[in-house]
XYZ file of C-alpha atoms in Angstrom:
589
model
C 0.000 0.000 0.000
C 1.250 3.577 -0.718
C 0.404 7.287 0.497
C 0.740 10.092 -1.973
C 1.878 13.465 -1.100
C 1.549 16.141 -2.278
C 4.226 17.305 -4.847
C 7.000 19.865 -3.622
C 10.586 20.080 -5.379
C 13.324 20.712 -2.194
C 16.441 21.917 -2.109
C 19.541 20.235 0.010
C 22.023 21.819 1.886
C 24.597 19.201 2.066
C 24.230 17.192 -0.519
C 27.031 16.808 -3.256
C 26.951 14.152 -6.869
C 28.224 14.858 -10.071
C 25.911 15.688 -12.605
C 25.412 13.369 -15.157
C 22.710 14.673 -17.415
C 19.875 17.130 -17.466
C 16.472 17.453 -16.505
C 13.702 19.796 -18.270
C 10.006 20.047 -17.194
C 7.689 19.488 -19.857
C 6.594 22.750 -22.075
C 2.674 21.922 -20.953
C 1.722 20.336 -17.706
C -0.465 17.911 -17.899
C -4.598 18.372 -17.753
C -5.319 15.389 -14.955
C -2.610 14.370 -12.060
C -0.417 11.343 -12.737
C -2.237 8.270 -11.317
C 0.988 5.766 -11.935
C 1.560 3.899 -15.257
C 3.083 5.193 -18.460
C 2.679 3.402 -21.700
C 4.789 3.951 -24.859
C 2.446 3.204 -27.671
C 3.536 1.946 -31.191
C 2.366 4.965 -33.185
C 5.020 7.176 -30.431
C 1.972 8.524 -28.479
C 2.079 8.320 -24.416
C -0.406 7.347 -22.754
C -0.929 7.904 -18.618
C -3.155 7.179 -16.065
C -4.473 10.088 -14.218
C -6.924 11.758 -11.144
C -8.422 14.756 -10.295
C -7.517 13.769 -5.988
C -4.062 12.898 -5.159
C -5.682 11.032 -2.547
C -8.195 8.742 -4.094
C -5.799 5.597 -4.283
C -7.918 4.368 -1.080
C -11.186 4.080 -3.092
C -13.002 3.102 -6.368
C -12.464 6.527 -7.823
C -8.662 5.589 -8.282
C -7.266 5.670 -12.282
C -10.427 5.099 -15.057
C -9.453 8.282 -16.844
C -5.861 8.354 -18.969
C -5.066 11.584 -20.896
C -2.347 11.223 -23.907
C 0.640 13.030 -24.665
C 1.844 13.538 -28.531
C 4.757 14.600 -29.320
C 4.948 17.779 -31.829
C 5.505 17.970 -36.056
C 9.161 17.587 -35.061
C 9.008 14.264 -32.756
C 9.713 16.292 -29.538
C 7.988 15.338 -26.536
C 9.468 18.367 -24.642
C 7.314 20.413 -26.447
C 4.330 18.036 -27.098
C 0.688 18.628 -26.013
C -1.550 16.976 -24.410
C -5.035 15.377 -25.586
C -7.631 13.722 -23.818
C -8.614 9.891 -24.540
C -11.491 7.275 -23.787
C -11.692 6.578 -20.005
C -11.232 2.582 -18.704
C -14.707 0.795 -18.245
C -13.078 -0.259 -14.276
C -11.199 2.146 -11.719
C -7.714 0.626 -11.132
C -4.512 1.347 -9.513
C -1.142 -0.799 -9.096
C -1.879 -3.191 -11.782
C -0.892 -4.973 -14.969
C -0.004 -3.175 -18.081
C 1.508 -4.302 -21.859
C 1.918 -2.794 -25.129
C 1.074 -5.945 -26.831
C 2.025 -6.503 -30.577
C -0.739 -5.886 -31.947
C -0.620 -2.645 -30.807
C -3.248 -2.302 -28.868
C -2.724 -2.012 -24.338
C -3.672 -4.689 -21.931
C -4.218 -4.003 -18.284
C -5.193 -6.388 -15.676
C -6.052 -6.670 -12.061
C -5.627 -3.473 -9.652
C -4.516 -3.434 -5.598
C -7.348 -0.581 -5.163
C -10.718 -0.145 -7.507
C -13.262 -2.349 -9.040
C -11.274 -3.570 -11.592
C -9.374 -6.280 -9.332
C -10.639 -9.333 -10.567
C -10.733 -7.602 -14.349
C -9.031 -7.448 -16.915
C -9.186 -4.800 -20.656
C -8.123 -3.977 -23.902
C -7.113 -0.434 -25.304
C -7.539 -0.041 -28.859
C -5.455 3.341 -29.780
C -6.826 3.470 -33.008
C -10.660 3.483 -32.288
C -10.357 5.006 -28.677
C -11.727 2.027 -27.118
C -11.397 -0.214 -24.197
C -13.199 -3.200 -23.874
C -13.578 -5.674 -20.876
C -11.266 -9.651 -21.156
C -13.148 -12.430 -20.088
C -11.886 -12.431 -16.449
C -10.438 -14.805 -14.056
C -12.627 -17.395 -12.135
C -15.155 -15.588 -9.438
C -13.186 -14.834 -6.247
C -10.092 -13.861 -7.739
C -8.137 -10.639 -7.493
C -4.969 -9.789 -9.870
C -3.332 -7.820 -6.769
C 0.715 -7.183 -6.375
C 0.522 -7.650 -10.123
C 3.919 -8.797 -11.830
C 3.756 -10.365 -15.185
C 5.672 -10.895 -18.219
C 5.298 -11.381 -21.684
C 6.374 -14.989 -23.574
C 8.354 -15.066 -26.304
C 4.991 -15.179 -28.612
C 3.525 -11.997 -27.396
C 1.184 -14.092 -24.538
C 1.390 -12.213 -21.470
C 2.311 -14.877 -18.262
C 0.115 -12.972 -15.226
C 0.553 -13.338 -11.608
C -0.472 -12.650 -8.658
C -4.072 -14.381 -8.647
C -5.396 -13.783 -5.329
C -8.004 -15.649 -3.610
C -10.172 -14.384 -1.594
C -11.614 -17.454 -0.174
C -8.097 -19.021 1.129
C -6.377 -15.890 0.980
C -3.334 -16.759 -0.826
C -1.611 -15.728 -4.203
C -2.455 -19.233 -6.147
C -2.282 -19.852 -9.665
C -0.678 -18.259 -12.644
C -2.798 -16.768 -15.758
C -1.599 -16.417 -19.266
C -3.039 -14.050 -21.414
C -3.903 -15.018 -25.146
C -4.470 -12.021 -27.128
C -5.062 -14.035 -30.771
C -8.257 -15.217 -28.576
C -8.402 -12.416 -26.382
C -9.043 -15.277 -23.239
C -7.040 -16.301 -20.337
C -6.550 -20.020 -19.432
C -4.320 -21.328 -16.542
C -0.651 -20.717 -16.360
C 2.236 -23.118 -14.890
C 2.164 -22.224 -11.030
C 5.132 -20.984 -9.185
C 6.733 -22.780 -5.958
C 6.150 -19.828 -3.368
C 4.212 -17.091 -3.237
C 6.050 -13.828 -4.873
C 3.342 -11.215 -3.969
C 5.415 -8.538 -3.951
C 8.248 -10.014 -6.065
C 9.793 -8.034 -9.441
C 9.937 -10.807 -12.320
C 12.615 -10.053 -15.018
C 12.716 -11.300 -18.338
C 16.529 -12.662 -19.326
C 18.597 -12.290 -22.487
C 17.146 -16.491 -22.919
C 13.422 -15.574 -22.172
C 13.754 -17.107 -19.149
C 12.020 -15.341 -16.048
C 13.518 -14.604 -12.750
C 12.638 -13.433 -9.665
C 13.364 -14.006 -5.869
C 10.891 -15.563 -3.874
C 9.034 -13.109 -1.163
C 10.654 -12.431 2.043
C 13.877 -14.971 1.214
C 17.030 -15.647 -0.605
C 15.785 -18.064 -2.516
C 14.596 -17.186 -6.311
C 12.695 -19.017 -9.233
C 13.270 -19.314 -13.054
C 10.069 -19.863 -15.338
C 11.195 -21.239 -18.563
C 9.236 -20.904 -21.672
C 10.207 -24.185 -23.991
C 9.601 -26.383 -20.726
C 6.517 -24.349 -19.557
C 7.361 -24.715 -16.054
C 9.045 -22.640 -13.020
C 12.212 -24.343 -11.468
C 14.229 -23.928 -8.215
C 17.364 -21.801 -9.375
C 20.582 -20.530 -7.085
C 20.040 -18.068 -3.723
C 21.140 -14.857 -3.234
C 23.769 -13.878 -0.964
C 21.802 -11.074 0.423
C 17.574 -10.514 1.105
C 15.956 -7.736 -0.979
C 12.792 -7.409 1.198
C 12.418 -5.231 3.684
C 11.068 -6.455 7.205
C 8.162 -4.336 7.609
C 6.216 -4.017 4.467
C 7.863 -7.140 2.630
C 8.436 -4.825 -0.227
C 11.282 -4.788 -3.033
C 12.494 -2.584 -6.202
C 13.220 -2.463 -9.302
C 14.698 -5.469 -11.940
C 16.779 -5.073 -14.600
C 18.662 -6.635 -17.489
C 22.408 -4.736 -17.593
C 23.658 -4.779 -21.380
C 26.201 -7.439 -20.276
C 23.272 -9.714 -19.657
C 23.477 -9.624 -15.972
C 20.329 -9.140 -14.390
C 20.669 -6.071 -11.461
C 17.761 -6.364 -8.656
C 17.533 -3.034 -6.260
C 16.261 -4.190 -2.841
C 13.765 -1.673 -0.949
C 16.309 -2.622 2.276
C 19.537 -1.143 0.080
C 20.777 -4.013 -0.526
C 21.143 -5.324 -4.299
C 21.878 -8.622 -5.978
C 23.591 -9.327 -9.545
C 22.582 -12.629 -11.473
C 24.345 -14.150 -14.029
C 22.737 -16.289 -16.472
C 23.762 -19.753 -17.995
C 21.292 -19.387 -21.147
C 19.808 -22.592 -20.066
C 18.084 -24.209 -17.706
C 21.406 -24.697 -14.837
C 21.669 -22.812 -12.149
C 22.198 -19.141 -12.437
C 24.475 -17.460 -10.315
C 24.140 -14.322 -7.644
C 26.567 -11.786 -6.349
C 25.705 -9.090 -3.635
C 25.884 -5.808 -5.389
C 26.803 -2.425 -4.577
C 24.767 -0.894 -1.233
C 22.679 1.685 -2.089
C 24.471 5.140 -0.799
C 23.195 6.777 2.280
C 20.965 4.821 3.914
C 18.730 4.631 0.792
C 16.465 2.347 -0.560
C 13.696 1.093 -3.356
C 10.465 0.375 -1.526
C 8.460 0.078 -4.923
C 10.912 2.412 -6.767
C 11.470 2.605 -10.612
C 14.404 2.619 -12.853
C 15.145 2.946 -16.236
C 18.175 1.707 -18.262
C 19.570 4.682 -20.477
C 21.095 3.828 -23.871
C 24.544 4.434 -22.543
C 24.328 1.661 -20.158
C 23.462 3.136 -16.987
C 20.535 2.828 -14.802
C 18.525 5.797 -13.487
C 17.262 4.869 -9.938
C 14.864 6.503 -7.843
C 15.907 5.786 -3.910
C 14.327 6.820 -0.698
C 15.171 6.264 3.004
C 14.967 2.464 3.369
C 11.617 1.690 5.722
C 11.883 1.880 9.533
C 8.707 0.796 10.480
C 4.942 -1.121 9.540
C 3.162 2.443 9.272
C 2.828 3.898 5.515
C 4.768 6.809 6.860
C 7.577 4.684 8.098
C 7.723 2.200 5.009
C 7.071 4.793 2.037
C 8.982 7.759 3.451
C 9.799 11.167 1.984
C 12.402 12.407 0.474
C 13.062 10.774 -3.118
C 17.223 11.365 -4.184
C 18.353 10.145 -7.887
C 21.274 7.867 -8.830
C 23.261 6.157 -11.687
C 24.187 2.987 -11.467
C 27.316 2.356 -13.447
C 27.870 -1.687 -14.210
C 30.975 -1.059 -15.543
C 32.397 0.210 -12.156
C 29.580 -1.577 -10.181
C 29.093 1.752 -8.360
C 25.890 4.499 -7.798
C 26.512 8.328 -8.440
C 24.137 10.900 -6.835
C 22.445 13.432 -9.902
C 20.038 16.103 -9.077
C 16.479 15.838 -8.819
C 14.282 16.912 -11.460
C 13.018 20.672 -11.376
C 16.451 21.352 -9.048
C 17.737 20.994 -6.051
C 18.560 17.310 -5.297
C 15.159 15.688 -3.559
C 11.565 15.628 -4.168
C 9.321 15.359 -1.285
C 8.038 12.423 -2.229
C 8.428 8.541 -1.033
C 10.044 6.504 -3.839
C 7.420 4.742 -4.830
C 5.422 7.709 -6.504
C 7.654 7.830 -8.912
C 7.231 6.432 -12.353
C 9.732 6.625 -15.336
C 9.664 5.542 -19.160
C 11.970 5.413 -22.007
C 11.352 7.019 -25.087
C 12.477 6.498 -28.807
C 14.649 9.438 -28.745
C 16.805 7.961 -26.157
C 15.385 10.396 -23.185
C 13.700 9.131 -20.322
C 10.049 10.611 -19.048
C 9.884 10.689 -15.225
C 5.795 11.756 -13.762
C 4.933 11.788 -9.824
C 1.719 10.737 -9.042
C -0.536 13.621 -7.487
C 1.514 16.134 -9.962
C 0.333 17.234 -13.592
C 4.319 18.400 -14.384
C 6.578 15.766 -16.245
C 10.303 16.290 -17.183
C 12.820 14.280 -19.268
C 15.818 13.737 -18.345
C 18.633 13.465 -20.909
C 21.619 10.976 -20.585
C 25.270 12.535 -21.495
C 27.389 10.004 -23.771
C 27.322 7.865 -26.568
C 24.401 5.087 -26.892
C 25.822 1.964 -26.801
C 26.337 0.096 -29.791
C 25.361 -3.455 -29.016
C 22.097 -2.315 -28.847
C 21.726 -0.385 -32.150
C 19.039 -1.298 -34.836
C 19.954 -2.514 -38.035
C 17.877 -2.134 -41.086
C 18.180 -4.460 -44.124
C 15.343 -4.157 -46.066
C 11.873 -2.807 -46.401
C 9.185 -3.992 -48.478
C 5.043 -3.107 -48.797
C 2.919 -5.650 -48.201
C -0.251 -7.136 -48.456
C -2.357 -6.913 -45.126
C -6.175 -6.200 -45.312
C -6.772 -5.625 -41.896
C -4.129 -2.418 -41.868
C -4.842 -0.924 -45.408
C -7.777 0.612 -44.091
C -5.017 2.695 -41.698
C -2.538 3.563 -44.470
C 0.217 1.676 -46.244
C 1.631 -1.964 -44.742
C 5.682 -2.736 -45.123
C 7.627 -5.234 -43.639
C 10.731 -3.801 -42.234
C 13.648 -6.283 -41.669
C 16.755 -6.417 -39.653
C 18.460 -7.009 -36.264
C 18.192 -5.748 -32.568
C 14.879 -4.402 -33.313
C 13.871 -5.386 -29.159
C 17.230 -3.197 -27.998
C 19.370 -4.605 -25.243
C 17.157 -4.553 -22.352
C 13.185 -3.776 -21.547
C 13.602 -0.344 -20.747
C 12.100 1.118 -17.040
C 10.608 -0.837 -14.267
C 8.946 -0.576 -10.858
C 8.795 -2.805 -8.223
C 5.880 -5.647 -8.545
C 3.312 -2.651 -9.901
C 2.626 -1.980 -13.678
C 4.826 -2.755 -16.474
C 6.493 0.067 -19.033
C 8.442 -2.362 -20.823
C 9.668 -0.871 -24.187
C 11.698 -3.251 -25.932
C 10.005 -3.329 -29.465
C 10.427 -1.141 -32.503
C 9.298 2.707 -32.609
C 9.690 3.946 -36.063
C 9.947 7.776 -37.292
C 9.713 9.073 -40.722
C 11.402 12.512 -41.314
C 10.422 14.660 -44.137
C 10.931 18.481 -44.997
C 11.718 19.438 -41.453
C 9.248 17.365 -40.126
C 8.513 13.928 -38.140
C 5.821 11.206 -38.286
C 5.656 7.658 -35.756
C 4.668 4.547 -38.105
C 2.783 1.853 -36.067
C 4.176 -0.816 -35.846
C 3.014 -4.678 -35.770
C 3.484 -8.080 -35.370
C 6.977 -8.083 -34.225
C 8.598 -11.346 -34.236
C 10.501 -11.479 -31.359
C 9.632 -10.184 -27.764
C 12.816 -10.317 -26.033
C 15.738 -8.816 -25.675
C 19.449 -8.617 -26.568
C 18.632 -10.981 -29.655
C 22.300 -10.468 -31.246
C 22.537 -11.107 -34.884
C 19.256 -13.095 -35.101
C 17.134 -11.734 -38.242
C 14.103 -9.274 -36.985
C 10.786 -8.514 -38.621
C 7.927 -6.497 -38.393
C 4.824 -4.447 -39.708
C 4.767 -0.793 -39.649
C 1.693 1.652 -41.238
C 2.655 5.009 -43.055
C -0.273 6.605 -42.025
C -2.504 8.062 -44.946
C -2.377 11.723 -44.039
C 1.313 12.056 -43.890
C 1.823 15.019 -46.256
C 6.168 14.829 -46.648
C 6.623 12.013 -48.703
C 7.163 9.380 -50.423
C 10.589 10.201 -49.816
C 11.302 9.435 -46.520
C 14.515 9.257 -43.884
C 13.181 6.110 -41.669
C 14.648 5.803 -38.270
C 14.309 2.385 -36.071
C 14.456 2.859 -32.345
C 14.328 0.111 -29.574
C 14.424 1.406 -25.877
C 15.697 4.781 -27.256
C 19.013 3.405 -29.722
C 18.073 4.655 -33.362
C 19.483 2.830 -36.179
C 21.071 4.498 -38.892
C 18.936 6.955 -41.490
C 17.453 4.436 -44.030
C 15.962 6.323 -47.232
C 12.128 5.122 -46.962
C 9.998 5.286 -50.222
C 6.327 4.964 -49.701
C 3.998 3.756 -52.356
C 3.089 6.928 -53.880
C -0.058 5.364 -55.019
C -1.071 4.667 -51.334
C -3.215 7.108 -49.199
C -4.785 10.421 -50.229
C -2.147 12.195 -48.074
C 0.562 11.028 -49.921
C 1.590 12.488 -53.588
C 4.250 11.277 -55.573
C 7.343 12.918 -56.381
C 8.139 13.238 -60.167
C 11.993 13.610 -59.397
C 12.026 10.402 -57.089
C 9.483 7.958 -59.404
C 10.292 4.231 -60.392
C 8.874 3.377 -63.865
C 8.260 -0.092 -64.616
C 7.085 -1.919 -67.492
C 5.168 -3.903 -68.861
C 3.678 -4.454 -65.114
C 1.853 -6.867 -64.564
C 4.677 -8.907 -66.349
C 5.837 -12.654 -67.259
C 9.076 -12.178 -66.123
C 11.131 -9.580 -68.074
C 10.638 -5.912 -67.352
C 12.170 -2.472 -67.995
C 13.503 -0.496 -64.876
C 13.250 3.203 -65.887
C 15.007 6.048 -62.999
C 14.450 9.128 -62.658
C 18.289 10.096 -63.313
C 21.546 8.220 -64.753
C 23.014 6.012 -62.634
C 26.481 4.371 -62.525
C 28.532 0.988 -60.365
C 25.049 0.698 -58.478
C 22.943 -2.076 -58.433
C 19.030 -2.977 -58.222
C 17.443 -5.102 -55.669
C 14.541 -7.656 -55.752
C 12.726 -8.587 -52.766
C 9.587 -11.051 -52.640
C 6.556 -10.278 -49.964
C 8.567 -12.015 -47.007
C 11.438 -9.605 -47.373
C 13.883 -12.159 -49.518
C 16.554 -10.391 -51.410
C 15.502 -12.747 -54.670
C 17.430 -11.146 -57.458
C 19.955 -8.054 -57.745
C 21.548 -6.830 -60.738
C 24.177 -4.298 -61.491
C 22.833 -0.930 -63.490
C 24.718 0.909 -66.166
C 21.893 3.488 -67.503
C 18.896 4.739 -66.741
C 16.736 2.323 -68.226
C 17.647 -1.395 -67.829
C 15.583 -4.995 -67.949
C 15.572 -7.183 -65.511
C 14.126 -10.810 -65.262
C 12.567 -12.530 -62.715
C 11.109 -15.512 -65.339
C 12.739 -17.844 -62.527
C 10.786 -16.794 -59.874
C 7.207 -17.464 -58.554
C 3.873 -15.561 -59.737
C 3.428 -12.395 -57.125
C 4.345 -9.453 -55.812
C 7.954 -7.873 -56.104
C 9.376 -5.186 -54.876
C 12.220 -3.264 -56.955
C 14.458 -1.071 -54.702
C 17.412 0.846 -56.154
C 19.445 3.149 -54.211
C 20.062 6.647 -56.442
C 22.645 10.118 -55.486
C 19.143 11.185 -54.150
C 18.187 8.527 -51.757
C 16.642 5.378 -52.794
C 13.619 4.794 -55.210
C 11.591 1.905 -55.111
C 8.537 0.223 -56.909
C 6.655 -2.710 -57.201
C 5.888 -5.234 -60.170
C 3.300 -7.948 -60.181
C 4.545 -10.909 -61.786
C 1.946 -13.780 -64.017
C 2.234 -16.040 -65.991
């Protein structure tokens, strides 16, 4: 359970960090106070709970209403605005939440409101939420840490029952049915407990009030026993713990709301991990339901308070809230200033919530407070966990056409290096899929994307793949710079042509048009550019993103023949002084 306060920045006397860093308050403050949870949606929108009473977390008023932040024409949330957005059918606080990939939101369960023993969907595109066949009669999502599977299934915890009064079974969430059925069931209890998803998919976490922790593990579909930890996380009043993280070295860093913390190394398979103690949290701090955020240079942003001295709320969740980065390559914490100056916030820990964004920034809200800030990381992002993009192609998809234009991007890393922020055994803000951005004249547009194949994280050289819409009212194209981002590391520019043929918004560019002919062909058909080209080449690519043919181009015009390959849909992409041009043949026979 958790108080709020009311929000007051505070200045310390003697206090001393090196800043590492900035902070800036959002250009608008927001029209509702934060409530808790901060989504990243696929088309780059936020979306927040909120409340008109800072103090309504005790009753059923808590967190329907969510307003949305949108960045502005130039992809800055800084200087975004906000909008207002469909309200959730059930009040809910300290619960579930997933960007799933189909874009739309799941949330489940709730410690405080009616929506306990509920679960619903968000559609961003219609404005919607509708309710998910719940969990059996007498059941309450409470504490609620969950995870999602390597095939976009979410793996929910923290089923209470009322009747025994125990956390008891497991749930797993099935969006392609949009149904829950019963999940494997863990050992102990872990009410309370952080899960964390590992480079393997693998999930770990450290069993309530012990030293013992638990691996689930996807292929086998079952939890196992793994090593202990050297040192408890839990504190010994209100059994509570912090935040759990993946480190890009693989190592998985777990803050403990006493000031302790624990380092796990994986194996990759199902042996026994193993712990380390880590580094105690400076001054007498600690992470009673704290969140943290890994930045893309490597370091974690931590929000500590004093660690709890007693059972009461004001003795567990205590004022003031202090900032540090964690630094795994030195395995040591550095004090930074708070946000909006001075070093604290008078505010326990746990009211803070944080999120990373594409641009490689992190948002930080306090519940009871409409004001946001982002805070920018100094240094380099690091480059194990940059994007690649190999090819793009358009695609046939019925069910998004009606949105704009479909393409299949491909490439690697496109689920960056780690899952972004977390917080304690409340809500999820995982980020680790793809957030595209088209730039144009000056100006920027998110794509949505879709169907990602791969939910994890620090996936190596293993080919990625997903969907993305160019929405139909972009005006600054076809000609496009696309930019990739997973947990805030962009890939490279990649010069984007859409379909000029696709969506009212969108006209073609006579300096930048593909001409092919005859199309439909048999085979055999001329390539005409808008402008001589020399020593490049032209690229063929089928509808599941296989490079199928490429051929070397002397002149502006030049045949190519695909009379070996299948009847379809190609795509021609050619890469010109000006960027590339693209087009698209149907082949018959």
């Amino acid at each position: 359970m958790r108080k709020i306060y009311l929000l007051v920045i505070m200045s310390a006397l003697s206090l001393t960090g090196a800043a590492q860093g900035t902070w800036a308050a959002l250009r608008d403050t927001a029209p509702g106070l934060n409530n808790g949870v901060m989504l990243l949606l696929t088309n780059g929108n936020i979306i927040t709970t909120i409340t008109d009473d800072p103090l309504a977390v005790w009753d059923d008023s808590c967190g329907p209403a969510w307003n949305k932040l949108i960045p502005d024409s130039t992809g800055s949330y800084l200087n975004g605005h906000w909008a207002p957005m469909a309200s959730m059918q059930n009040s809910r606080i300290y619960f579930s939440s997933w960007v799933l990939p189909n874009g739309k939101v799941y949330v489940a369960g709730g410690e405080f409101g009616t929506g306990g023993s509920m679960a619903e969907l968000y559609d961003p595109v219609a404005d919607t939420w509708s309710p998910i066949p719940g969990l059996p009669t007498g059941y309450r999502i409470e504490d609620a840490n969950s995870q999602m599977l390597p095939d976009g299934r979410i793996l929910q915890n923290s089923a209470y029952s009322e009747f025994q009064g125990l956390w008891l079974n497991n749930y797993i969430y099935d969006a392609a049915s949009n149904s829950f059925s019963e999940g494997p069931q863990c050992f102990y209890t872990d009410d309370e407990a952080t899960w964390v998803k590992l480079p393997d998919n693998s999930i770990l976490y450290e069993v309530t009030g012990t030293t013992q922790s638990q691996r689930f593990i996807p292929a086998l579909n079952r939890w196992i026993a793994d090593a202990d930890l050297p040192v408890n996380l839990y504190d010994n009043f209100g059994g509570e713990t912090g935040a759990g993280i993946v480190l890009p070295d693989g190592r998985a860093l777990f803050l403990g709301s006493n000031g302790n913390t624990a380092i796990y190394t994986p194996t990759g398979d199902t042996t026994l991990g193993s712990w380390t103690a880590g580094p105690v949290i400076p001054n007498h701090m600690g992470t009673p339901d704290a969140a943290a955020a890994v930045l893309p240079n490597g370091k974690v942003l931590c929000a500590v308070a004093p660690v709890p001295t007693g059972p009461q709320l004001d003795s567990l969740f205590q004022p003031y809230m202090y900032f540090y980065l964690y630094d795994y390559t030195t395995d040591s914490f550095t004090q930074i200033p708070a946000p909006g100056g001075g070093w604290v916030i008078n505010q326990p820990s746990c009211s803070g919530i944080m999120l990373n964004l594409p641009d490689g920034t992190v948002l930080f809200g306090v519940e009871g407070s409409n004001q946001y800030y982002i805070y920018t990381p100094d240094g380099a992002p690091l480059a194990s966990g940059k994007p690649t993009i190999d090819a793009i192609v358009e695609k046939e998809m019925l069910e998004f056409e009606a949105n704009g234009c479909p393409y299949m991007i491909t490439g690697t890393l496109f689920n960056g290096i780690s899952q972004g922020s977390a917080y304690g055994d409340d809500w999820q803000m995982a980020t680790n899929y793809p957030v595209i951005r088209l730039i144009a004249n000056g100006q920027t547009w998110f794509a949505p994307t879709y169907n990602w194949n791969r939910t994890g994280i620090q996936t190596g050289n293993l080919p990625d793949t997903a969907y993305f819409i160019v929405p139909a009212n972009i005006q600054g194209g076809p000609h496009f710079e696309l930019v990739l981002s997973a947990n805030g590391i962009s890939s490279d520019t990649f010069n984007f042509m859409a379909d000029p043929g696709c969506g009212e918004g969108i006209a073609p560019l006579s300096k930048t048009a593909l001409e092919i002919s005859p199309n439909p062909s048999t085979g055999a058909f001329v390539v005409q550019l808008p402008v001589n080209v020399s020593n490049t080449s032209a690229e063929v690519y089928n509808t599941l993103g296989q490079k199928v043919w490429q051929q070397t181009l002397s002149t502006s015009q030049n045949t190519l023949n695909l009379s070996t390959q299948a009847t379809g849909v190609y795509f021609v992409q050619i890469q010109t002084e000006t960027g590339v041009v693209s087009g698209k043949v149907m082949v018959v026979r």
